[in-house]
Amino acid sequence: MGPFHTVLLSLLALRSWRFCLADDNGSSLASLMVNKDTTGLYYVNASVGTPEQFQMLRLDVAQPYTWFLSQQLKNSRLADDETDTQASTFYSSDNSSTAHPLFGSQIRSYDLIDRISFNATAYMDTVQLLAMNSLPASSSETSSNSSVAWRSNSSSLWFQNYAFFDATEVTYNLTQGALGLGGKINHPGSPLDSSQYNESFFFLDQMLNNDLISAASYSLWLGADTADPLGSLTDSLNNCGKIILGGVDRSLYTGDFVKFDTVPYLEKDSGASSRGYPIIPLNKVSVRSESGQVLNMTSDHFLEPVLLDSRYRYNYLPLSLIVQIAMQSNAYYVESLDRWLLACDVASLNASILFQFGNLIINVPLRDLMGPTYDFATNGSLHFSNSQPACELRLLPKTDIGLSILGGPFLKNVYMAAELDSYQIALAQASTLLRTTTSTTTVKSSTSSHATSSAQSANGSGQSPFEHRAALSTDNPSAIKSGTIPFATTNNYSSYDTLVLYASTAQPVDDNTLINQFTATISSDGVIFTGRSFYNTSYTTVPSLSTSGGPKHRNNAAKKQILNVQIPTPIQTYTTLIPLITIAIFALLA
Ligand SMILES: *[C@@H]1O[C@H](CO)[C@@H](O)[C@H](O)[C@H]1NC(C)=O
Ligand SMILES: *[C@@H]1O[C@H](CO)[C@@H](O)[C@H](O)[C@H]1NC(C)=O
Ligand SMILES: *[C@@H]1O[C@H](CO)[C@@H](O)[C@H](O)[C@H]1NC(C)=O
Ligand SMILES: *[C@@H]1O[C@H](CO)[C@@H](O)[C@H](O)[C@H]1NC(C)=O
Ligand SMILES: *[C@@H]1O[C@H](CO)[C@@H](O)[C@H](O)[C@H]1NC(C)=O
Ligand SMILES: *[C@@H]1O[C@H](CO)[C@@H](O)[C@H](O)[C@H]1NC(C)=O
Ligand SMILES: *[C@@H]1O[C@H](CO)[C@@H](O)[C@H](O)[C@H]1NC(C)=O
Ligand SMILES: *[C@@H]1O[C@H](CO)[C@@H](O)[C@H](O)[C@H]1NC(C)=O
Ligand SMILES: *[C@@H]1O[C@H](CO)[C@@H](O)[C@H](O)[C@H]1NC(C)=O
Ligand SMILES: *[C@@H]1O[C@H](CO)[C@@H](O)[C@H](O)[C@H]1NC(C)=O
Ligand SMILES: *[C@@H]1O[C@H](CO)[C@@H](O)[C@H](O)[C@H]1NC(C)=O
Ligand SMILES: *[C@@H]1O[C@H](CO)[C@@H](O)[C@H](O)[C@H]1NC(C)=O
């Protein structure tokens, strides 16, 4: 049985389990299916217009808007490069009888917090989002004037008047638009400023104003993403997670579910402050070996605001922290690639990086923070001289982008809930799907016994998990209400009221003193040399910080290596490294 069948089986198991567990009062919450494409990022299936045009929309927790790639973009791309468009879908307003241009078809520039930008016009049209279960019967389109309805023939949520941006130019040749789940942006004078848009522009507000959820809120679980991070780039997965609209499912996490107030983001020019971004303070990072040995990578004074961003496959952190992790995993900085490379075998050490947010510790396997390398010359990975394949560390200095970001590899390991109006985020360690040799699927959590004991219909046909809408707002203990994320406990940070994240411009790494010790150079015959030694790990400089409100970090060089990684071996590689650079940069986000 191939991996595809295994995925299908696990989906069936997941589905029967969710109807069984959703909550004990027989009501449930609508959720959207999340898929992963060949770029390693997550998307939801949607369609737009009349007749329907199929769309893949990138899951985007870092901004509130929905946007599509325009048909015009497809035309310009086809002229250049046909292969680029495989994972892409495009919107043609000309071909939709229900499309209405807004703001006089004016083209405006949208520059998002995470360096993604696009030029676009605003449109309103019908939109359908593929959902996993139905809405209350009373919201069916035949029985009310609701502008949002459940369509059972396509198993989707249907929106009559959905406003979005149609992008004719994008940065980084992005392959998909986005379904934005972020909070409102306060940036007067900018096309991003949310006050100029009505509810039609905000997916969660439309759900809220049609009484389908009790607060502009969602929770996100990607725990069914079982793809090997070191596997082939062509692996894609359907239904590897879900977005629960307006609610929390306790079975999707283990341990404490801890809530945080978001850290305000301050615009550089106007000083305008937004709390709608999922930015929370990270106060400690450590490495844990399989045997349970733990080593601090940060000092006691470390406090770093990090943006959670599902559009990134990479993570951006202070350079001093990356150096500490590189030292533990024996990674080399290869300047010509601007990447840290390490032996792929390190992934098998079963080490983890522990990200600590006050009293909450999130365990991320080191393997999830690694990725394969590719060399066009050999149609394979780069290799060390002892023929070990080389992998890359998916950690990059925050100076590359102007702020710290935890991307997809981190989000896959957490269960995250957001209540946008009260600026709260709650996180817990995600329950993950474990696939056994018999192809059955269980959820690794305290409630996993429910997963396999379901005798209920696996297809859910004809079932409406909701008896009536009121179940959502009043009776359902799992519903997120304004100001309250159910089951979430408060964090034990004393206070970070004064912590803010200042917008800053990206700049190349300028701290050569720090990085030189870890830098490898490529000789003319293609061998990478490194002068690094673990017996001389002291250094004195640290990069400057772009954030304030917390004490500056102190350098905390690790004195020992707890992971049993071999002493450096020169990297044997090939002279054709340039194509790898191109691929790597393209792959940062898509
Ligand atoms: C079921 O709903 C009732 C209120 O109608 C609530 O008191 C009870 O806690 C709910 N039980 C569960 C298991 O959700
Ligand atoms: C979502 O779209 C992808 C890409 O076209 C497709 O492979 C997948 O089957 C779709 N999922 C569903 C449930 O339709
Ligand atoms: C619009 O629809 C027509 C007829 O279905 C089709 O031939 C044409 O290719 C479509 N154009 C675009 C830009 O999708
Ligand atoms: C739907 O709209 C029509 C006309 O706008 C109105 O007459 C009717 O009462 C509405 N029905 C409901 C259930 O609100
Ligand atoms: C699904 O149902 C809606 C409303 O009843 C209808 O407009 C639409 O054409 C149907 N779609 C398909 C694919 O049958
Ligand atoms: C948007 O348009 C402006 C002005 O023409 C241009 O400078 C900018 O590069 C465009 N943005 C993108 C993402 O292409
Ligand atoms: C975008 O793609 C075009 C051709 O497909 C290529 O020439 C260009 O360098 C790419 N831009 C980026 C930023 O990757
Ligand atoms: C939002 O604004 C657009 C454009 O002005 C309008 O067509 C639409 O009806 C508005 N949506 C709501 C829910 O008022
Ligand atoms: C590691 O962190 C803990 C908690 O912050 C602290 O108590 C301990 O002293 C640190 N250990 C080292 C070696 O820095
Ligand atoms: C890592 O875990 C796997 C599976 O649990 C185990 O087979 C392997 O021996 C472990 N690796 C090390 C180095 O302990
Ligand atoms: C590269 O390797 C893959 C499998 O590793 C193979 O499927 C593919 O055909 C190879 N491509 C070329 C151009 O040799
Ligand atoms: C769904 O399950 C019911 C009963 O379990 C069955 O009668 C029905 O045919 C199934 N529908 C589909 C589409 O599989």
mmCIF file of N, CA and C in Angstrom, residues 363-398:
data_model
loop_
_atom_site.group_PDB
_atom_site.id
_atom_site.type_symbol
_atom_site.label_atom_id
_atom_site.label_comp_id
_atom_site.label_asym_id
_atom_site.label_seq_id
_atom_site.Cartn_x
_atom_site.Cartn_y
_atom_site.Cartn_z
ATOM 1 N N ASN A 363 8.207 21.899 22.167
ATOM 2 C CA ASN A 363 9.283 21.023 21.713
ATOM 3 C C ASN A 363 9.225 20.887 20.194
ATOM 4 N N VAL A 364 10.262 21.330 19.511
ATOM 5 C CA VAL A 364 10.308 21.208 18.050
ATOM 6 C C VAL A 364 11.478 20.298 17.681
ATOM 7 N N PRO A 365 11.191 19.139 17.096
ATOM 8 C CA PRO A 365 12.295 18.254 16.704
ATOM 9 C C PRO A 365 13.278 19.001 15.800
ATOM 10 N N LEU A 366 14.573 18.809 16.030
ATOM 11 C CA LEU A 366 15.581 19.473 15.205
ATOM 12 C C LEU A 366 15.360 19.120 13.727
ATOM 13 N N ARG A 367 14.901 17.902 13.479
ATOM 14 C CA ARG A 367 14.619 17.468 12.103
ATOM 15 C C ARG A 367 13.654 18.421 11.396
ATOM 16 N N ASP A 368 12.674 18.944 12.141
ATOM 17 C CA ASP A 368 11.702 19.862 11.533
ATOM 18 C C ASP A 368 12.343 21.198 11.154
ATOM 19 N N LEU A 369 13.494 21.499 11.731
ATOM 20 C CA LEU A 369 14.168 22.763 11.432
ATOM 21 C C LEU A 369 15.274 22.556 10.401
ATOM 22 N N MET A 370 15.250 21.391 9.756
ATOM 23 C CA MET A 370 16.241 21.089 8.724
ATOM 24 C C MET A 370 15.544 20.881 7.382
ATOM 25 N N GLY A 371 16.325 20.988 6.310
ATOM 26 C CA GLY A 371 15.779 20.746 4.982
ATOM 27 C C GLY A 371 16.847 20.159 4.086
ATOM 28 N N PRO A 372 16.447 19.533 2.993
ATOM 29 C CA PRO A 372 17.416 18.937 2.078
ATOM 30 C C PRO A 372 18.166 19.988 1.274
ATOM 31 N N THR A 373 19.308 19.621 0.735
ATOM 32 C CA THR A 373 20.006 20.490 -0.222
ATOM 33 C C THR A 373 19.896 19.833 -1.597
ATOM 34 N N TYR A 374 20.145 20.613 -2.611
ATOM 35 C CA TYR A 374 20.050 20.060 -3.959
ATOM 36 C C TYR A 374 21.160 20.624 -4.827
ATOM 37 N N ASP A 375 21.810 19.760 -5.561
ATOM 38 C CA ASP A 375 22.869 20.182 -6.483
ATOM 39 C C ASP A 375 22.492 19.748 -7.895
ATOM 40 N N PHE A 376 22.340 20.717 -8.756
ATOM 41 C CA PHE A 376 21.956 20.420 -10.137
ATOM 42 C C PHE A 376 22.959 19.492 -10.819
ATOM 43 N N ALA A 377 24.241 19.643 -10.478
ATOM 44 C CA ALA A 377 25.283 18.880 -11.170
ATOM 45 C C ALA A 377 25.096 17.377 -10.984
ATOM 46 N N THR A 378 24.628 16.991 -9.798
ATOM 47 C CA THR A 378 24.510 15.559 -9.530
ATOM 48 C C THR A 378 23.057 15.121 -9.437
ATOM 49 N N ASN A 379 22.134 16.046 -9.552
ATOM 50 C CA ASN A 379 20.716 15.750 -9.341
ATOM 51 C C ASN A 379 20.536 15.058 -7.995
ATOM 52 N N GLY A 380 21.249 15.553 -6.996
ATOM 53 C CA GLY A 380 21.151 14.969 -5.655
ATOM 54 C C GLY A 380 21.545 16.007 -4.637
ATOM 55 N N SER A 381 21.761 15.586 -3.387
ATOM 56 C CA SER A 381 22.102 16.560 -2.363
ATOM 57 C C SER A 381 23.599 16.850 -2.380
ATOM 58 N N LEU A 382 23.986 17.939 -1.735
ATOM 59 C CA LEU A 382 25.401 18.218 -1.506
ATOM 60 C C LEU A 382 25.926 17.166 -0.537
ATOM 61 N N HIS A 383 27.229 16.934 -0.603
ATOM 62 C CA HIS A 383 27.806 15.907 0.270
ATOM 63 C C HIS A 383 29.040 16.408 0.998
ATOM 64 N N PHE A 384 29.279 15.839 2.167
ATOM 65 C CA PHE A 384 30.544 16.045 2.862
ATOM 66 C C PHE A 384 31.578 15.129 2.227
ATOM 67 N N SER A 385 32.845 15.363 2.564
ATOM 68 C CA SER A 385 33.905 14.572 1.929
ATOM 69 C C SER A 385 33.824 13.098 2.326
ATOM 70 N N ASN A 386 33.227 12.809 3.473
ATOM 71 C CA ASN A 386 33.046 11.404 3.831
ATOM 72 C C ASN A 386 31.745 10.842 3.244
ATOM 73 N N SER A 387 31.223 11.541 2.256
ATOM 74 C CA SER A 387 30.039 11.176 1.477
ATOM 75 C C SER A 387 28.717 11.265 2.251
ATOM 76 N N GLN A 388 28.749 11.823 3.448
ATOM 77 C CA GLN A 388 27.482 12.081 4.147
ATOM 78 C C GLN A 388 26.715 13.184 3.423
ATOM 79 N N PRO A 389 25.419 12.984 3.184
ATOM 80 C CA PRO A 389 24.642 14.062 2.562
ATOM 81 C C PRO A 389 24.559 15.289 3.476
ATOM 82 N N ALA A 390 24.576 16.469 2.865
ATOM 83 C CA ALA A 390 24.469 17.716 3.626
ATOM 84 C C ALA A 390 23.034 18.236 3.583
ATOM 85 N N CYS A 391 22.578 18.720 4.732
ATOM 86 C CA CYS A 391 21.253 19.339 4.820
ATOM 87 C C CYS A 391 21.439 20.791 5.241
ATOM 88 N N GLU A 392 20.378 21.569 5.188
ATOM 89 C CA GLU A 392 20.496 22.942 5.661
ATOM 90 C C GLU A 392 19.701 23.107 6.943
ATOM 91 N N LEU A 393 20.147 24.059 7.744
ATOM 92 C CA LEU A 393 19.428 24.431 8.953
ATOM 93 C C LEU A 393 18.462 25.532 8.539
ATOM 94 N N ARG A 394 17.192 25.381 8.863
ATOM 95 C CA ARG A 394 16.226 26.387 8.413
ATOM 96 C C ARG A 394 16.106 27.535 9.420
ATOM 97 N N LEU A 395 17.256 28.056 9.781
ATOM 98 C CA LEU A 395 17.324 29.195 10.685
ATOM 99 C C LEU A 395 18.134 30.261 9.986
ATOM 100 N N LEU A 396 17.604 31.463 9.945
ATOM 101 C CA LEU A 396 18.302 32.567 9.305
ATOM 102 C C LEU A 396 18.276 33.763 10.243
ATOM 103 N N PRO A 397 19.293 34.643 10.120
ATOM 104 C CA PRO A 397 19.342 35.785 11.038
ATOM 105 C C PRO A 397 18.178 36.734 10.813
ATOM 106 N N LYS A 398 17.639 37.238 11.905
ATOM 107 C CA LYS A 398 16.466 38.113 11.796
ATOM 108 C C LYS A 398 16.784 39.406 11.065
#
